[in-house]
Amino acid sequence: MKLQLPNPGLEDRILSHQQLEKLEKEEARDRPRWDNKAQYMLTCVGFCVGLGNVWRFPYLCQSHGGGAFMIPFLILLVHEGIPLLQLEFAIGQRLRRGSLRVWAAVHPCLTGIGETNSKPMISLYYNTIIAWILWYFFNSFQQPLLWSQCPNNANRTELIVECEESSPVDYFWYRGTLNISPTIEEDGGLQWWILLCHLCAWSVLYVCIIRGIETAGKVLYNTARHLQPERSTWMQLKPSVLCCFLKAVYRNVSSSNNCEQDAVIISIVNGITSVYVATVIYTIIGFRATKRFDNCLSRNILGLINAFDLAEGSITESNYSQAVKHLNETKPAVIEQLNLTTCDLNTFLSEGVEGTGLAFIVFTEAITKMPFSPLWAVLFFIMLFCLGLSSMFGNIEGVLVPLQDLNVFPRTCPKEAVTGVTCIMCCLVGLIFIQGSGNYWLSLFDTYGGSIPLLIVAFCETVSVVYIYGIDRFNGDIQFMIGHKPNLFWQVTWRVISPLITTKVSEKLLYKTWDPTSEKEYPWWIYVIIFILAGIPSIGIPFIALWKFMKSKKSSKSLS
Amino acid sequence: MFEKILFLLFLSSALAQELCEPGTSDGYKVRFSIRTALGSDAYAWNEDEKFLFRATLAYAMRKQKSELQFEVSNVIVCGETQRVSFWFVVTSPLNATRLISKVDVESAVRKSRPRINSAFLLTDKTLEFVGISPTLAAPVEPATPPWLIVFGVVMGLVAAGIVALLASSLVQRKRRKKEAHERHTQRHREENGSANEGVYNMSFSDNERVTQM
């Protein structure tokens, strides 16, 4: 398939191979070097692992079928994730532009791919997760940890019922942290403690980006300032496939850098990390389910022996069902009054925890079982905070760069003011997520703002490079950069498999969103919000393409 | 004679039975969960343990009502089950037929609950007085929640950082402006350097003022 769309003026917008070689020689002295391979590998790992692996992947995995979800994940990682990452790395390296401006160089009409991204949406809710992490971090400096035991109720007669029925960890998450309202329609008011953490999170981010995005690299890791990947992990809803892909900013890298090797290594490390974290989480979920099952059964047995004044130990787990049947035959009225809940291990496993709180609930539960829990809690949440903050730099860059390109702020405005105003605006909009219903809003943003636009962007990127930039030219560039042409695997995935997968997956996702036969009935304004989240970034690409096209037509008409 | 004694004994036990009945309004039901609490170290429930219970309850009543001298015989137990649960009532030492009110019994039990529990190596959960809810231990709550302290520290550092960075950038900008101004005046001086260096030549200045041609 040698389909190639006309792309006049491409040579003028990009550097030729000779110019690249010259630039390479000039910059070779200033470029920082890796001391050894280990340093390089560790940096890659450091950039691969993010909140997406620890927080997002497990909760999406759990809500879409559990452990078996990992199989399609890995399949798509190989067929969609790795090729897309290699494509982005290579085109960034070749054109020596960041991921947001590289598409304007490929063709002016493609500016939309870089400019209308989903980063603003993601930035809004991502920092709320960091606020939650900070809340847990602040609460880790006490023994015993607040989430290790149920608090007493107001009368001090017994433990709070809500907590007894679930577990201290769940209670601390849903009531102590979120104070969650029953549905998304009830907003439940602003939760002041999370508001404070929210302000703290944005302040910390502001301190890091106060002098502009370039200095954020200093905060990350000095020798790897030129390698700044940010990634968004998104998953497809059941029963379809899912995909994980990574977006990378691959600017001032040496033109001879082996981007193929980097892409493969980073993808594999990312995949392994996600699988490892998910394994840990599922172990803990299994433990929780077993414990809840045991507690449920003990409660039922206690109720039975109390009601019938039977000796302790007369009813055990093994003869429980027989005993209930026997007692039901003789005294059904008493049994009914007891309201025995059915204890089923499978129910506990499947209905255990779901949603954005999974990582918080599961890991904190594990921490309470360790000796010196406050120490582990502090370390764990510091780690999560660092992961989240580094991802946040990429997200906020996706907000600042388009603002810069669209000249929203006058040129004379100092950088501190630009970043300050952006942070304040995002902070204010982010107040939606601080309400009682904030968690529902966050799930909404995460599901729709993070998935559909990314799918469309992935599709556009693949198509742009293969058919607008030209696959032949691209192959030649890669040969120039790393010494050999990309093999059959890359060709097939770039040209056929990747675009096909993204189209199919978007179809399924869109169908699921506007499925008229689904049981859940949401109020009308939810659909409006979904449209804004998913539609505007997606529509932005063809819209900007059309606008640029009209502009170029007008300018060519005025010239002639 | 012998018959009289027998009759009295029968009467007293019958009275006792009348005073104490499962479901009585003046007594409480007690439930022991010995095996749950002690596992393999569990002791068997027998008459001696029952005696200990009556003795501890008499002790509790004495503590509550110090003017009355309660004895073990004042605590009557009935309605024992396999569960190890039973009802009890407390009679007044002054009048064996009069029962102590429920309220007094409850306050006595609440007061001495820890002592009663420890006599049987049990806890509030495993030694239940049905109807008397235990007062849970007050959690140690410091004046300021510890998380606010940590939050204050972190916010203080962040605020200091922001102020420092803003101040340093302001200072830098001022310095740059001063340097740019100095460079500008230096350049201006260099351009007009010929007029300022050397001796002031009057002939040239005359030319400027008087244009004859």
CSV table of N, CA and C in Angstrom, one decimal, chain A residues 135 137-139 141-142 152-153 155-159 164 192-193 196-197 199-200 203-204 206-207 210-211 302 305-307 309-314 414-416, chain B residues 29 31-37 81-85 125 128 133-139 146-148 150-151 154-155 158 161-162 164-166 168-169 172-173:
chain,number,residue,atom,x,y,z
A,135,TRP,N,-3.4,13.9,51.4
A,135,TRP,CA,-4.2,13.7,52.6
A,135,TRP,C,-3.8,12.5,53.3
A,137,PHE,N,-0.9,11.1,53.1
A,137,PHE,CA,0.5,11.3,53.6
A,137,PHE,C,0.4,12.1,54.9
A,138,PHE,N,-0.4,13.1,55.0
A,138,PHE,CA,-0.4,13.9,56.2
A,138,PHE,C,-0.9,13.1,57.4
A,139,ASN,N,-1.8,12.1,57.1
A,139,ASN,CA,-2.4,11.3,58.1
A,139,ASN,C,-1.6,10.1,58.5
A,141,PHE,N,1.3,10.2,59.9
A,141,PHE,CA,2.3,10.5,60.9
A,141,PHE,C,1.7,10.3,62.3
A,142,GLN,N,0.9,9.2,62.5
A,142,GLN,CA,0.4,8.9,63.8
A,142,GLN,C,0.3,7.3,64.0
A,152,ASN,N,-15.1,5.3,67.3
A,152,ASN,CA,-16.3,5.1,68.1
A,152,ASN,C,-17.3,6.1,67.7
A,153,ASN,N,-18.6,5.7,67.9
A,153,ASN,CA,-19.6,6.7,67.6
A,153,ASN,C,-19.8,7.7,68.6
A,155,ASN,N,-21.9,8.4,71.0
A,155,ASN,CA,-22.2,8.0,72.4
A,155,ASN,C,-21.1,7.2,73.0
A,156,ARG,N,-20.1,6.8,72.3
A,156,ARG,CA,-19.1,5.9,72.7
A,156,ARG,C,-19.7,4.6,73.2
A,157,THR,N,-20.8,4.2,72.6
A,157,THR,CA,-21.4,2.9,73.0
A,157,THR,C,-20.9,1.8,72.1
A,158,GLU,N,-20.6,2.1,70.9
A,158,GLU,CA,-20.1,1.0,70.0
A,158,GLU,C,-19.4,1.7,68.8
A,159,LEU,N,-18.7,0.9,68.0
A,159,LEU,CA,-18.1,1.5,66.8
A,159,LEU,C,-19.1,1.9,65.8
A,164,GLU,N,-18.3,-0.6,60.7
A,164,GLU,CA,-18.4,-2.1,61.1
A,164,GLU,C,-18.8,-2.9,59.9
A,192,TRP,N,-13.7,20.5,53.4
A,192,TRP,CA,-12.6,21.4,53.6
A,192,TRP,C,-11.3,20.8,53.8
A,193,TRP,N,-11.2,19.6,54.3
A,193,TRP,CA,-9.9,19.0,54.5
A,193,TRP,C,-9.2,18.6,53.2
A,196,LEU,N,-8.0,21.8,51.5
A,196,LEU,CA,-6.6,22.2,51.9
A,196,LEU,C,-5.6,21.4,51.2
A,197,CYS,N,-5.8,20.2,51.0
A,197,CYS,CA,-4.8,19.3,50.3
A,197,CYS,C,-4.7,19.7,48.9
A,199,LEU,N,-5.3,22.7,47.6
A,199,LEU,CA,-4.5,23.9,47.5
A,199,LEU,C,-3.0,23.6,47.6
A,200,CYS,N,-2.7,22.7,48.6
A,200,CYS,CA,-1.3,22.3,48.8
A,200,CYS,C,-0.7,21.7,47.5
A,203,SER,N,-0.1,24.3,44.9
A,203,SER,CA,1.0,25.2,45.3
A,203,SER,C,2.4,24.5,45.0
A,204,VAL,N,2.4,23.2,45.4
A,204,VAL,CA,3.7,22.5,45.1
A,204,VAL,C,4.0,22.5,43.6
A,206,TYR,N,3.0,24.6,41.5
A,206,TYR,CA,3.4,26.0,41.0
A,206,TYR,C,4.9,26.2,41.3
A,207,VAL,N,5.3,25.8,42.5
A,207,VAL,CA,6.7,26.0,42.9
A,207,VAL,C,7.6,25.4,41.8
A,210,ILE,N,7.3,27.3,38.3
A,210,ILE,CA,7.1,28.8,38.4
A,210,ILE,C,7.9,29.5,37.3
A,211,ARG,N,9.1,28.9,36.9
A,211,ARG,CA,9.9,29.5,35.9
A,211,ARG,C,9.7,29.0,34.6
A,302,LEU,N,-22.8,-16.4,65.2
A,302,LEU,CA,-23.0,-15.8,66.5
A,302,LEU,C,-24.5,-15.5,66.7
A,305,ILE,N,-26.4,-18.8,67.3
A,305,ILE,CA,-26.3,-19.4,68.6
A,305,ILE,C,-26.8,-18.5,69.7
A,306,ASN,N,-26.8,-17.2,69.5
A,306,ASN,CA,-27.4,-16.3,70.5
A,306,ASN,C,-28.9,-16.5,70.5
A,307,ALA,N,-29.5,-16.6,69.3
A,307,ALA,CA,-30.9,-16.6,69.2
A,307,ALA,C,-31.5,-18.0,69.7
A,309,ASP,N,-29.7,-20.1,71.7
A,309,ASP,CA,-29.0,-20.5,72.9
A,309,ASP,C,-28.3,-21.8,72.8
A,310,LEU,N,-27.6,-22.0,71.7
A,310,LEU,CA,-26.9,-23.2,71.5
A,310,LEU,C,-25.5,-23.0,72.0
A,311,ALA,N,-24.8,-24.1,72.3
A,311,ALA,CA,-23.4,-24.1,72.8
A,311,ALA,C,-22.5,-23.5,71.8
A,312,GLU,N,-21.4,-22.8,72.3
A,312,GLU,CA,-20.4,-22.3,71.3
A,312,GLU,C,-19.8,-23.5,70.6
A,313,GLY,N,-19.5,-23.3,69.4
A,313,GLY,CA,-18.8,-24.3,68.7
A,313,GLY,C,-19.7,-25.4,68.1
A,314,SER,N,-21.0,-25.3,68.4
A,314,SER,CA,-21.9,-26.3,67.9
A,314,SER,C,-22.1,-26.1,66.4
A,414,PRO,N,5.4,38.2,32.5
A,414,PRO,CA,6.5,37.3,33.0
A,414,PRO,C,5.9,35.9,33.1
A,415,LYS,N,6.9,34.9,33.0
A,415,LYS,CA,6.5,33.5,33.1
A,415,LYS,C,5.8,33.1,34.4
A,416,GLU,N,6.3,33.8,35.5
A,416,GLU,CA,5.7,33.5,36.8
A,416,GLU,C,4.2,33.8,36.8
B,29,LYS,N,-30.1,-10.4,81.3
B,29,LYS,CA,-29.6,-11.6,80.7
B,29,LYS,C,-28.1,-11.5,80.5
B,31,ARG,N,-24.5,-13.2,78.8
B,31,ARG,CA,-24.0,-14.2,77.8
B,31,ARG,C,-22.5,-14.3,77.9
B,32,PHE,N,-22.0,-15.5,78.0
B,32,PHE,CA,-20.6,-15.7,78.1
B,32,PHE,C,-20.1,-16.4,76.8
B,33,SER,N,-19.1,-15.9,76.2
B,33,SER,CA,-18.5,-16.5,75.0
B,33,SER,C,-17.1,-16.9,75.3
B,34,ILE,N,-17.0,-17.9,76.1
B,34,ILE,CA,-15.6,-18.3,76.7
B,34,ILE,C,-14.8,-18.8,75.6
B,35,ARG,N,-15.3,-19.7,74.8
B,35,ARG,CA,-14.5,-20.3,73.8
B,35,ARG,C,-14.0,-19.4,72.7
B,36,THR,N,-14.8,-18.4,72.4
B,36,THR,CA,-14.4,-17.4,71.4
B,36,THR,C,-13.2,-16.6,72.0
B,37,ALA,N,-13.3,-16.2,73.3
B,37,ALA,CA,-12.3,-15.4,73.8
B,37,ALA,C,-11.0,-16.1,74.1
B,81,THR,N,-28.6,-21.9,80.0
B,81,THR,CA,-28.7,-22.6,78.7
B,81,THR,C,-27.3,-23.1,78.3
B,82,GLN,N,-27.3,-23.9,77.3
B,82,GLN,CA,-26.1,-24.5,76.8
B,82,GLN,C,-25.1,-23.4,76.3
B,83,ARG,N,-25.7,-22.3,75.8
B,83,ARG,CA,-24.9,-21.2,75.2
B,83,ARG,C,-23.9,-20.7,76.2
B,84,VAL,N,-24.3,-21.0,77.5
B,84,VAL,CA,-23.8,-20.3,78.6
B,84,VAL,C,-24.4,-18.9,78.6
B,85,SER,N,-25.7,-18.9,78.8
B,85,SER,CA,-26.4,-17.6,79.0
B,85,SER,C,-27.4,-17.9,80.1
B,125,LYS,N,-17.0,-7.6,74.8
B,125,LYS,CA,-17.7,-8.3,73.7
B,125,LYS,C,-18.0,-9.7,74.1
B,128,GLU,N,-21.3,-10.5,77.7
B,128,GLU,CA,-22.4,-9.5,77.4
B,128,GLU,C,-23.4,-9.4,78.5
B,133,SER,N,-25.1,-1.5,77.3
B,133,SER,CA,-24.1,-1.3,76.3
B,133,SER,C,-22.8,-0.8,77.0
B,134,PRO,N,-21.7,-1.3,76.5
B,134,PRO,CA,-20.4,-0.9,77.2
B,134,PRO,C,-20.0,0.5,76.8
B,135,THR,N,-19.3,1.1,77.7
B,135,THR,CA,-18.7,2.4,77.3
B,135,THR,C,-17.4,2.2,76.8
B,136,LEU,N,-17.2,2.5,75.5
B,136,LEU,CA,-15.9,2.2,74.9
B,136,LEU,C,-14.8,3.2,75.4
B,137,ALA,N,-13.6,2.7,75.3
B,137,ALA,CA,-12.5,3.5,75.8
B,137,ALA,C,-12.4,4.8,74.9
B,138,ALA,N,-12.2,5.9,75.5
B,138,ALA,CA,-12.2,7.1,74.7
B,138,ALA,C,-10.9,7.1,73.9
B,139,PRO,N,-10.9,7.4,72.6
B,139,PRO,CA,-9.7,7.4,71.9
B,139,PRO,C,-8.9,8.7,72.3
B,146,PRO,N,-3.1,15.6,64.1
B,146,PRO,CA,-1.7,15.6,63.6
B,146,PRO,C,-1.5,16.0,62.2
B,147,TRP,N,-2.6,15.7,61.3
B,147,TRP,CA,-2.4,15.9,59.9
B,147,TRP,C,-2.3,17.4,59.6
B,148,LEU,N,-3.0,18.2,60.5
B,148,LEU,CA,-2.9,19.7,60.3
B,148,LEU,C,-1.5,20.2,60.5
B,150,VAL,N,1.3,18.5,60.0
B,150,VAL,CA,2.2,18.2,58.9
B,150,VAL,C,1.8,19.1,57.7
B,151,PHE,N,0.5,19.3,57.5
B,151,PHE,CA,0.1,20.2,56.4
B,151,PHE,C,0.6,21.6,56.6
B,154,VAL,N,4.3,21.6,55.6
B,154,VAL,CA,4.6,21.5,54.1
B,154,VAL,C,4.1,22.8,53.5
B,155,MET,N,3.0,23.4,53.8
B,155,MET,CA,2.5,24.6,53.2
B,155,MET,C,3.5,25.8,53.5
B,158,VAL,N,6.4,25.4,51.2
B,158,VAL,CA,6.0,25.7,49.8
B,158,VAL,C,5.8,27.3,49.7
B,161,GLY,N,9.1,28.9,49.5
B,161,GLY,CA,9.7,28.6,48.2
B,161,GLY,C,9.2,29.6,47.2
B,162,ILE,N,7.8,29.7,47.2
B,162,ILE,CA,7.2,30.6,46.2
B,162,ILE,C,7.7,32.0,46.3
B,164,ALA,N,10.4,33.1,47.8
B,164,ALA,CA,11.9,33.2,47.5
B,164,ALA,C,12.1,33.3,46.0
B,165,LEU,N,11.4,32.4,45.2
B,165,LEU,CA,11.5,32.3,43.8
B,165,LEU,C,11.0,33.6,43.1
B,166,LEU,N,9.9,34.1,43.6
B,166,LEU,CA,9.3,35.4,43.0
B,166,LEU,C,10.3,36.5,43.3
B,168,SER,N,13.5,36.4,43.9
B,168,SER,CA,14.7,36.3,43.2
B,168,SER,C,14.5,36.7,41.7
B,169,SER,N,13.4,36.3,41.2
B,169,SER,CA,13.1,36.7,39.8
B,169,SER,C,12.9,38.2,39.6
B,172,GLN,N,16.3,39.7,39.8
B,172,GLN,CA,17.0,39.4,38.5
B,172,GLN,C,16.6,40.4,37.5
B,173,ARG,N,15.2,40.6,37.4
B,173,ARG,CA,14.7,41.5,36.4
B,173,ARG,C,15.2,42.9,36.6
